[in-house]
Amino acid sequence: MTRMQEMSLNYHFKVEQEVGSSTHAFFGFNGTAGVWRMAALNEAGGWKDRTTVEDMDLAVRASLKGWKFLYLGSIKVKNELPSSLKAYRYQQHRWSCGPANLFRKMIYEIMINEKVTLWKKLHVIYSFFFVRKIVAHIVTFVLYCVVIPASVWIPEVEVPTWGTIYIPTVITILNAVGTPRSFYLVVFWIVFENVMALHRTKATFIGILEAQRVNEWVVTEKHGGASKAKTVTRQHGRLGFKLSERCTILIIV
């Protein structure tokens, strides 16, 4: 699970963040490992809790004030990833619902802004928000979890080869190329991402429509050294699991 998260995060940092920094001097601040100028924080209006992605909210507002962002990929900092599917699912709900809700709240403000160029506004609205934060989740879910399975079970549903093999293969390789050491897990990563696409799509619609749970904040469980201690003490014991931890029931509110 750690390796699969690494594949997704490496693409996010090595491609999305660095490209946004070098091309448009903008990227979504992740909330950690960043150095801010106090003047930028104050001019942008400080932290706001109107969404569950207040770090991204601050980054967008500061960018609209004309501040430029610089991403330094050579600097390494330690971080901890969710160690259970339940914790990861709650994290992904927040990361999918928050940006969609922020897009709804800020699209007009971005459009009428006069301090940044038209090209940068198009990048923020279309590439940063619309494609990566909304369309990507919906298309992944509809294509892999609805259309392709339907083409297998229903003969009348025909999907061209380029739509089922070529394009998905290219997208998968581009996402996984940043983590060559985990490339052998790419099949499991695809299945894992398809499952998460269902939850991300649900969260995206909750954010866009401002439905119930739009501002739900569940702190991501991170055990740190405690998980290592448990591993040492239980390594000779019998490995087991709870059935409730392996089954996920999607509830649409």
mmCIF file of C-alpha atoms in Angstrom:
data_model
loop_
_atom_site.group_PDB
_atom_site.id
_atom_site.type_symbol
_atom_site.label_atom_id
_atom_site.label_comp_id
_atom_site.label_asym_id
_atom_site.label_seq_id
_atom_site.Cartn_x
_atom_site.Cartn_y
_atom_site.Cartn_z
ATOM 1 C CA MET A 1 0.000 0.000 0.000
ATOM 2 C CA THR A 2 2.906 2.321 0.749
ATOM 3 C CA ARG A 3 4.487 1.649 -2.652
ATOM 4 C CA MET A 4 1.209 2.331 -4.455
ATOM 5 C CA GLN A 5 0.748 5.619 -2.629
ATOM 6 C CA GLU A 6 4.332 6.460 -3.527
ATOM 7 C CA MET A 7 3.571 6.004 -7.232
ATOM 8 C CA SER A 8 0.685 8.462 -7.092
ATOM 9 C CA LEU A 9 2.526 10.999 -4.940
ATOM 10 C CA ASN A 10 5.689 10.891 -7.040
ATOM 11 C CA TYR A 11 3.673 11.875 -10.110
ATOM 12 C CA HIS A 12 2.016 14.646 -8.118
ATOM 13 C CA PHE A 13 5.304 16.106 -6.885
ATOM 14 C CA LYS A 14 7.685 15.352 -9.755
ATOM 15 C CA VAL A 15 5.270 16.303 -12.519
ATOM 16 C CA GLU A 16 2.364 18.459 -11.343
ATOM 17 C CA GLN A 17 4.207 20.518 -8.741
ATOM 18 C CA GLU A 18 7.445 21.030 -10.667
ATOM 19 C CA VAL A 19 5.673 21.799 -13.963
ATOM 20 C CA GLY A 20 3.340 24.274 -12.260
ATOM 21 C CA SER A 21 6.291 25.933 -10.578
ATOM 22 C CA SER A 22 8.489 26.217 -13.666
ATOM 23 C CA THR A 23 5.734 27.137 -16.138
ATOM 24 C CA HIS A 24 3.243 29.257 -14.217
ATOM 25 C CA ALA A 25 5.012 29.959 -10.885
ATOM 26 C CA PHE A 26 1.998 28.335 -9.189
ATOM 27 C CA PHE A 27 1.123 25.000 -7.602
ATOM 28 C CA GLY A 28 -1.199 23.813 -4.873
ATOM 29 C CA PHE A 29 0.475 24.106 -1.488
ATOM 30 C CA ASN A 30 0.275 20.756 0.347
ATOM 31 C CA GLY A 31 0.268 22.210 3.839
ATOM 32 C CA THR A 32 3.707 20.936 4.873
ATOM 33 C CA ALA A 33 7.378 21.453 3.988
ATOM 34 C CA GLY A 34 6.818 24.992 2.782
ATOM 35 C CA VAL A 35 8.280 28.388 3.596
ATOM 36 C CA TRP A 36 5.917 31.362 3.334
ATOM 37 C CA ARG A 37 6.553 35.084 3.430
ATOM 38 C CA MET A 38 4.405 36.734 6.091
ATOM 39 C CA ALA A 39 3.551 39.479 3.610
ATOM 40 C CA ALA A 40 2.094 36.871 1.237
ATOM 41 C CA LEU A 41 0.008 35.313 4.021
ATOM 42 C CA ASN A 42 -1.324 38.672 5.139
ATOM 43 C CA GLU A 43 -2.082 39.975 1.653
ATOM 44 C CA ALA A 44 -3.880 36.748 0.726
ATOM 45 C CA GLY A 45 -6.133 37.025 3.760
ATOM 46 C CA GLY A 46 -4.576 34.360 5.973
ATOM 47 C CA TRP A 47 -5.937 30.909 6.669
ATOM 48 C CA LYS A 48 -9.636 30.290 6.042
ATOM 49 C CA ASP A 49 -11.651 27.274 7.093
ATOM 50 C CA ARG A 50 -14.338 27.516 4.414
ATOM 51 C CA THR A 51 -13.135 24.226 2.846
ATOM 52 C CA THR A 52 -11.184 21.176 3.980
ATOM 53 C CA VAL A 53 -8.188 22.232 1.860
ATOM 54 C CA GLU A 54 -7.292 25.532 3.512
ATOM 55 C CA ASP A 55 -3.680 25.141 2.358
ATOM 56 C CA MET A 56 -4.738 24.999 -1.300
ATOM 57 C CA ASP A 57 -7.199 27.827 -0.695
ATOM 58 C CA LEU A 58 -4.380 30.010 0.622
ATOM 59 C CA ALA A 59 -2.135 29.127 -2.329
ATOM 60 C CA VAL A 60 -4.770 30.088 -4.900
ATOM 61 C CA ARG A 61 -5.566 33.380 -3.163
ATOM 62 C CA ALA A 62 -1.890 34.284 -2.846
ATOM 63 C CA SER A 63 -1.341 33.478 -6.510
ATOM 64 C CA LEU A 64 -4.224 35.775 -7.499
ATOM 65 C CA LYS A 65 -2.491 38.545 -5.557
ATOM 66 C CA GLY A 66 0.524 38.179 -7.839
ATOM 67 C CA TRP A 67 2.799 36.113 -5.582
ATOM 68 C CA LYS A 68 4.977 33.530 -7.324
ATOM 69 C CA PHE A 69 5.660 30.005 -6.113
ATOM 70 C CA LEU A 70 8.920 28.065 -6.356
ATOM 71 C CA TYR A 71 9.046 24.290 -5.923
ATOM 72 C CA LEU A 72 12.413 22.787 -4.934
ATOM 73 C CA GLY A 73 12.314 19.070 -5.638
ATOM 74 C CA SER A 74 15.876 18.563 -4.469
ATOM 75 C CA ILE A 75 14.957 19.244 -0.830
ATOM 76 C CA LYS A 76 13.801 16.108 1.001
ATOM 77 C CA VAL A 77 11.654 16.006 4.123
ATOM 78 C CA LYS A 78 10.264 13.068 6.064
ATOM 79 C CA ASN A 79 6.567 12.355 5.979
ATOM 80 C CA GLU A 80 4.230 9.552 6.957
ATOM 81 C CA LEU A 81 1.569 7.937 4.793
ATOM 82 C CA PRO A 82 -1.722 6.385 5.923
ATOM 83 C CA SER A 83 -1.102 2.768 6.911
ATOM 84 C CA SER A 84 -4.665 1.470 6.563
ATOM 85 C CA LEU A 85 -7.231 1.557 3.775
ATOM 86 C CA LYS A 86 -9.763 3.230 6.075
ATOM 87 C CA ALA A 87 -7.408 6.101 6.879
ATOM 88 C CA TYR A 88 -6.412 6.470 3.229
ATOM 89 C CA ARG A 89 -10.055 6.520 2.142
ATOM 90 C CA TYR A 90 -10.869 9.366 4.551
ATOM 91 C CA GLN A 91 -7.803 11.268 3.361
ATOM 92 C CA GLN A 92 -8.780 10.882 -0.291
ATOM 93 C CA HIS A 93 -12.339 12.011 0.458
ATOM 94 C CA ARG A 94 -10.941 15.237 1.905
ATOM 95 C CA TRP A 95 -8.457 15.690 -0.941
ATOM 96 C CA SER A 96 -11.193 15.206 -3.577
ATOM 97 C CA CYS A 97 -14.115 16.982 -1.936
ATOM 98 C CA GLY A 98 -12.124 20.025 -0.807
ATOM 99 C CA PRO A 99 -10.691 21.078 -4.202
ATOM 100 C CA ALA A 100 -14.064 20.615 -5.917
ATOM 101 C CA ASN A 101 -15.741 22.780 -3.302
ATOM 102 C CA LEU A 102 -12.956 25.372 -3.516
ATOM 103 C CA PHE A 103 -13.373 25.470 -7.305
ATOM 104 C CA ARG A 104 -17.063 26.242 -6.841
ATOM 105 C CA LYS A 105 -16.286 29.059 -4.391
ATOM 106 C CA MET A 106 -13.414 30.667 -6.309
ATOM 107 C CA ILE A 107 -14.114 30.260 -10.038
ATOM 108 C CA TYR A 108 -15.742 33.692 -10.341
ATOM 109 C CA GLU A 109 -13.001 35.335 -8.267
ATOM 110 C CA ILE A 110 -10.373 33.797 -10.538
ATOM 111 C CA MET A 111 -12.164 34.902 -13.704
ATOM 112 C CA ILE A 112 -12.456 38.560 -12.718
ATOM 113 C CA ASN A 113 -8.943 38.828 -11.251
ATOM 114 C CA GLU A 114 -6.792 41.482 -12.936
ATOM 115 C CA LYS A 115 -3.396 40.876 -11.304
ATOM 116 C CA VAL A 116 -2.518 37.696 -13.192
ATOM 117 C CA THR A 117 -2.359 36.946 -16.890
ATOM 118 C CA LEU A 118 -5.145 35.305 -18.858
ATOM 119 C CA TRP A 119 -2.874 32.321 -19.543
ATOM 120 C CA LYS A 120 -2.330 31.755 -15.820
ATOM 121 C CA LYS A 121 -6.046 32.049 -15.081
ATOM 122 C CA LEU A 122 -6.764 29.450 -17.753
ATOM 123 C CA HIS A 123 -4.147 27.174 -16.195
ATOM 124 C CA VAL A 124 -5.681 27.458 -12.727
ATOM 125 C CA ILE A 125 -9.284 27.054 -13.876
ATOM 126 C CA TYR A 126 -8.869 24.441 -16.594
ATOM 127 C CA SER A 127 -5.734 22.428 -15.849
ATOM 128 C CA PHE A 128 -5.335 22.751 -12.088
ATOM 129 C CA PHE A 129 -8.985 22.581 -11.035
ATOM 130 C CA PHE A 130 -11.269 21.304 -13.790
ATOM 131 C CA VAL A 131 -9.109 18.568 -15.335
ATOM 132 C CA ARG A 132 -7.041 17.300 -12.406
ATOM 133 C CA LYS A 133 -9.477 17.834 -9.519
ATOM 134 C CA ILE A 134 -12.822 17.057 -11.160
ATOM 135 C CA VAL A 135 -12.730 15.452 -14.603
ATOM 136 C CA ALA A 136 -9.891 13.025 -13.841
ATOM 137 C CA HIS A 137 -11.828 11.323 -11.013
ATOM 138 C CA ILE A 138 -15.099 11.105 -12.929
ATOM 139 C CA VAL A 139 -13.531 9.858 -16.177
ATOM 140 C CA THR A 140 -11.468 7.219 -14.354
ATOM 141 C CA PHE A 141 -14.530 5.881 -12.556
ATOM 142 C CA VAL A 142 -16.865 5.950 -15.567
ATOM 143 C CA LEU A 143 -14.347 4.394 -17.995
ATOM 144 C CA TYR A 144 -12.773 1.698 -15.833
ATOM 145 C CA CYS A 145 -15.645 0.885 -13.486
ATOM 146 C CA VAL A 146 -18.656 1.327 -15.782
ATOM 147 C CA VAL A 147 -17.905 1.410 -19.524
ATOM 148 C CA ILE A 148 -15.240 -1.315 -19.787
ATOM 149 C CA PRO A 149 -17.084 -3.789 -17.499
ATOM 150 C CA ALA A 150 -20.285 -3.093 -19.453
ATOM 151 C CA SER A 151 -18.488 -3.860 -22.737
ATOM 152 C CA VAL A 152 -17.515 -7.248 -21.321
ATOM 153 C CA TRP A 153 -20.942 -8.225 -20.067
ATOM 154 C CA ILE A 154 -23.097 -6.517 -22.714
ATOM 155 C CA PRO A 155 -22.133 -7.345 -26.335
ATOM 156 C CA GLU A 156 -23.949 -4.296 -27.675
ATOM 157 C CA VAL A 157 -21.527 -1.977 -25.869
ATOM 158 C CA GLU A 158 -18.438 -1.570 -28.023
ATOM 159 C CA VAL A 159 -15.354 0.340 -26.939
ATOM 160 C CA PRO A 160 -12.575 0.965 -29.498
ATOM 161 C CA THR A 161 -9.159 -0.542 -28.866
ATOM 162 C CA TRP A 162 -7.500 2.846 -28.435
ATOM 163 C CA GLY A 163 -9.951 3.608 -25.617
ATOM 164 C CA THR A 164 -9.440 0.367 -23.727
ATOM 165 C CA ILE A 165 -5.750 -0.355 -24.316
ATOM 166 C CA TYR A 166 -3.642 2.402 -25.877
ATOM 167 C CA ILE A 167 -4.751 5.492 -23.953
ATOM 168 C CA PRO A 168 -4.999 3.748 -20.537
ATOM 169 C CA THR A 169 -1.579 2.172 -21.083
ATOM 170 C CA VAL A 170 0.041 5.503 -21.919
ATOM 171 C CA ILE A 171 -1.596 7.212 -18.927
ATOM 172 C CA THR A 172 -0.506 4.398 -16.605
ATOM 173 C CA ILE A 173 3.097 4.469 -17.815
ATOM 174 C CA LEU A 174 3.308 8.252 -17.483
ATOM 175 C CA ASN A 175 2.008 8.035 -13.925
ATOM 176 C CA ALA A 176 4.273 5.156 -12.911
ATOM 177 C CA VAL A 177 7.490 6.214 -14.661
ATOM 178 C CA GLY A 178 8.458 8.417 -11.722
ATOM 179 C CA THR A 179 8.691 5.373 -9.443
ATOM 180 C CA PRO A 180 10.687 2.759 -11.364
ATOM 181 C CA ARG A 181 11.431 0.643 -8.283
ATOM 182 C CA SER A 182 7.707 -0.087 -7.839
ATOM 183 C CA PHE A 183 6.855 -0.623 -11.487
ATOM 184 C CA TYR A 184 6.261 -4.342 -10.872
ATOM 185 C CA LEU A 185 3.232 -3.339 -8.782
ATOM 186 C CA VAL A 186 1.609 -1.392 -11.607
ATOM 187 C CA VAL A 187 -1.235 -3.918 -12.081
ATOM 188 C CA PHE A 188 -2.131 -3.757 -8.396
ATOM 189 C CA TRP A 189 -1.820 0.027 -8.535
ATOM 190 C CA ILE A 190 -4.347 0.176 -11.400
ATOM 191 C CA VAL A 191 -6.863 -1.922 -9.458
ATOM 192 C CA PHE A 192 -6.223 0.126 -6.322
ATOM 193 C CA GLU A 193 -6.738 3.425 -8.153
ATOM 194 C CA ASN A 194 -9.942 2.158 -9.808
ATOM 195 C CA VAL A 195 -11.398 1.314 -6.405
ATOM 196 C CA MET A 196 -10.423 4.727 -5.067
ATOM 197 C CA ALA A 197 -11.933 6.402 -8.161
ATOM 198 C CA LEU A 198 -15.368 5.458 -6.838
ATOM 199 C CA HIS A 199 -14.766 7.251 -3.543
ATOM 200 C CA ARG A 200 -13.070 10.218 -5.209
ATOM 201 C CA THR A 201 -15.955 10.670 -7.655
ATOM 202 C CA LYS A 202 -18.467 10.596 -4.828
ATOM 203 C CA ALA A 203 -16.424 13.147 -2.875
ATOM 204 C CA THR A 204 -16.080 15.368 -5.960
ATOM 205 C CA PHE A 205 -19.834 15.588 -6.418
ATOM 206 C CA ILE A 206 -20.285 16.276 -2.705
ATOM 207 C CA GLY A 207 -17.858 19.186 -3.022
ATOM 208 C CA ILE A 208 -19.387 20.624 -6.189
ATOM 209 C CA LEU A 209 -22.958 20.372 -4.903
ATOM 210 C CA GLU A 210 -22.011 21.312 -1.308
ATOM 211 C CA ALA A 211 -23.935 18.315 -0.066
ATOM 212 C CA GLN A 212 -23.781 16.819 3.397
ATOM 213 C CA ARG A 213 -20.241 15.935 4.580
ATOM 214 C CA VAL A 214 -18.760 18.714 2.403
ATOM 215 C CA ASN A 215 -16.838 20.091 5.384
ATOM 216 C CA GLU A 216 -16.282 16.763 7.106
ATOM 217 C CA TRP A 217 -12.795 16.623 8.588
ATOM 218 C CA VAL A 218 -11.559 13.238 9.743
ATOM 219 C CA VAL A 219 -7.970 13.380 10.947
ATOM 220 C CA THR A 220 -5.854 10.877 9.008
ATOM 221 C CA GLU A 221 -4.665 8.142 11.346
ATOM 222 C CA LYS A 222 -0.882 7.984 11.433
ATOM 223 C CA HIS A 223 0.788 5.702 13.960
ATOM 224 C CA GLY A 224 4.437 6.654 13.581
ATOM 225 C CA GLY A 225 6.736 4.567 15.734
ATOM 226 C CA ALA A 226 3.770 2.911 17.441
ATOM 227 C CA SER A 227 3.104 0.736 14.380
ATOM 228 C CA LYS A 228 6.715 -0.454 14.383
ATOM 229 C CA ALA A 229 6.483 -1.366 18.063
ATOM 230 C CA LYS A 230 3.339 -3.370 17.442
ATOM 231 C CA THR A 231 5.010 -5.173 14.563
ATOM 232 C CA VAL A 232 7.907 -6.213 16.765
ATOM 233 C CA THR A 233 5.701 -7.482 19.565
ATOM 234 C CA ARG A 234 3.275 -9.317 17.285
ATOM 235 C CA GLN A 235 5.606 -10.694 14.650
ATOM 236 C CA HIS A 236 5.571 -14.156 16.224
ATOM 237 C CA GLY A 237 1.848 -14.127 16.773
ATOM 238 C CA ARG A 238 -0.890 -15.224 14.441
ATOM 239 C CA LEU A 239 -1.704 -12.802 11.668
ATOM 240 C CA GLY A 240 -5.375 -11.949 11.491
ATOM 241 C CA PHE A 241 -7.749 -9.277 10.313
ATOM 242 C CA LYS A 242 -11.260 -8.044 10.877
ATOM 243 C CA LEU A 243 -13.718 -8.640 8.076
ATOM 244 C CA SER A 244 -15.115 -5.125 8.573
ATOM 245 C CA GLU A 245 -11.692 -3.685 7.705
ATOM 246 C CA ARG A 246 -11.594 -5.536 4.381
ATOM 247 C CA CYS A 247 -15.116 -4.663 3.174
ATOM 248 C CA THR A 248 -16.190 -1.186 2.148
ATOM 249 C CA ILE A 249 -19.802 -0.096 1.874
ATOM 250 C CA LEU A 250 -20.393 3.082 -0.101
ATOM 251 C CA ILE A 251 -23.112 5.289 1.325
ATOM 252 C CA ILE A 252 -24.290 8.119 -0.906
ATOM 253 C CA VAL A 253 -25.865 10.979 1.023
#
